[in-house]
Amino acid sequence: MKRMVSGIKPTGQLHLGSYLGALKHFVEYQNEYDMYIFVANLHCITVYQKPEELKKNLIDCIALYIACGLDPKRTTIFLQSDVKEHAQLGWIMNCNTYLGELNRMTQFKDKQAKGEQGLTGGIYTYPSLMSADILLYDADYVPVGDDQKQHVELCRDVAMRFNNRYGDTFIVPEPLIAKVGARIMSLNDPTKKMSKSDNNDKGCIYLLDDLKKVRKKIMSAKTDDVAKVQYDPINQPGIANLMQIASAFTNESFDELTAKFDGKGYGDFKKYVADIVCAELEVIQSRYHDIVDSGMINTILENGAIKATAIAKAKLDEVQRKIGIEVK
Ligand code: TYM
């Protein structure tokens, strides 16, 4: 069975972008692949997090993984920091990644270009830790949204270089990016990615948002004055984004959606999208509350850490022997 690994940063609450770009696919793939899905808590401290908020977000993230359909019997679910090998291989990967490569990462470049203050060393070297997250597990595929593709490609480059230098050690993984939903945009500025760091709450739908609020956000999503539901991301980015959302939920093609809303207004289309999103979120939210109340999260994390550590430890041992830092 081929293996997959992926993770989500629990910086703030999970939103519709992380759900449609990543989590929904993890759930679909878990029947066909050996899945390792973690909460990337070491990644989220690259930016200061209030400790109490972070802890709540970690618990919510795990509860949402399960509420969205990840099954701990089929998928190994764990906290990144529980498997100490991530940080150690992360350092080794850092020593095998060139400054020029890190300088080319668009996420870091964007932050620098915006003149963001207080950028940490962690933000800069985070792609090396991400390489370690993937390579530790000999993953064949890494299901991610479009914005993480560059990091997985860097991971491939680093893995190939390492294999050439030290002999075959790592499987060179492939990013797996869905055709629809891989880049969900902000509802109130559809030229920007939907993101938890968006300062404007109106643009982002959180999985745990009150459903009335969700409906309101969708109904007030920015559109255009073309007045036709059709897929034209350049001239109608708001409608294109809502079509992406609808299609990711229902599997309807863009042509089918266009035909369905032929001669109808944007209000009707938005109501349709709001109905679909709210119906799915209602189920997720009700399961989420049951999971938090059940107290099952600690057991899931303990079991996940044991299973993930066994694989990660063997890989780290192999790497350390090959690079010559061990005496035995
Ligand atoms: P993160 O936490 O920013 O996002 C988690 C996953 O959700 C996808 N995503 C989106 N997809 C579509 N539209 C959006 N608006 C949107 N926003 C987020 C992301 O592409 C991602 O797949 N570095 C990673 C976490 C990570 C990781 C890894 C992933 C750490 N180590 C190893 C895979 C393998 C991150 O910050 O994702």
CSV table of N, CA and C in Angstrom, one decimal, residues 36 52 66 116 162 176 257 267 278 296 300-301 317 328:
chain,number,residue,atom,x,y,z
A,36,TYR,N,-0.7,9.0,7.2
A,36,TYR,CA,-0.1,9.7,8.4
A,36,TYR,C,-0.5,11.1,8.4
A,52,GLU,N,-2.3,29.5,25.8
A,52,GLU,CA,-3.6,28.9,26.1
A,52,GLU,C,-4.5,28.8,24.8
A,66,ILE,N,-11.2,14.4,13.1
A,66,ILE,CA,-12.1,13.2,13.3
A,66,ILE,C,-13.5,13.5,12.9
A,116,GLU,N,6.8,42.7,6.7
A,116,GLU,CA,6.4,42.2,8.0
A,116,GLU,C,7.5,42.3,9.0
A,162,PHE,N,20.2,14.4,-1.2
A,162,PHE,CA,20.7,13.5,-0.1
A,162,PHE,C,20.9,12.1,-0.6
A,176,LEU,N,0.3,16.0,-4.1
A,176,LEU,CA,-1.0,15.6,-4.7
A,176,LEU,C,-2.0,16.8,-4.5
A,257,LEU,N,-22.8,23.8,-13.4
A,257,LEU,CA,-23.3,24.9,-12.5
A,257,LEU,C,-23.8,26.1,-13.3
A,267,GLY,N,-27.8,36.1,-6.3
A,267,GLY,CA,-28.5,35.8,-5.0
A,267,GLY,C,-28.9,34.4,-4.9
A,278,CYS,N,-23.4,25.0,4.6
A,278,CYS,CA,-24.0,24.9,5.9
A,278,CYS,C,-24.4,23.5,6.2
A,296,MET,N,-11.8,11.3,23.9
A,296,MET,CA,-11.0,10.2,23.2
A,296,MET,C,-9.7,10.8,22.6
A,300,ILE,N,-6.2,8.8,21.2
A,300,ILE,CA,-5.8,8.8,19.8
A,300,ILE,C,-4.4,9.3,19.6
A,301,LEU,N,-4.1,10.4,20.3
A,301,LEU,CA,-2.7,11.0,20.1
A,301,LEU,C,-1.7,10.0,20.7
A,317,ASP,N,17.6,7.0,12.4
A,317,ASP,CA,18.8,6.2,12.7
A,317,ASP,C,19.5,5.9,11.5
A,328,LYS,N,28.5,4.3,16.6
A,328,LYS,CA,28.3,2.8,16.5
A,328,LYS,C,28.1,2.4,15.0
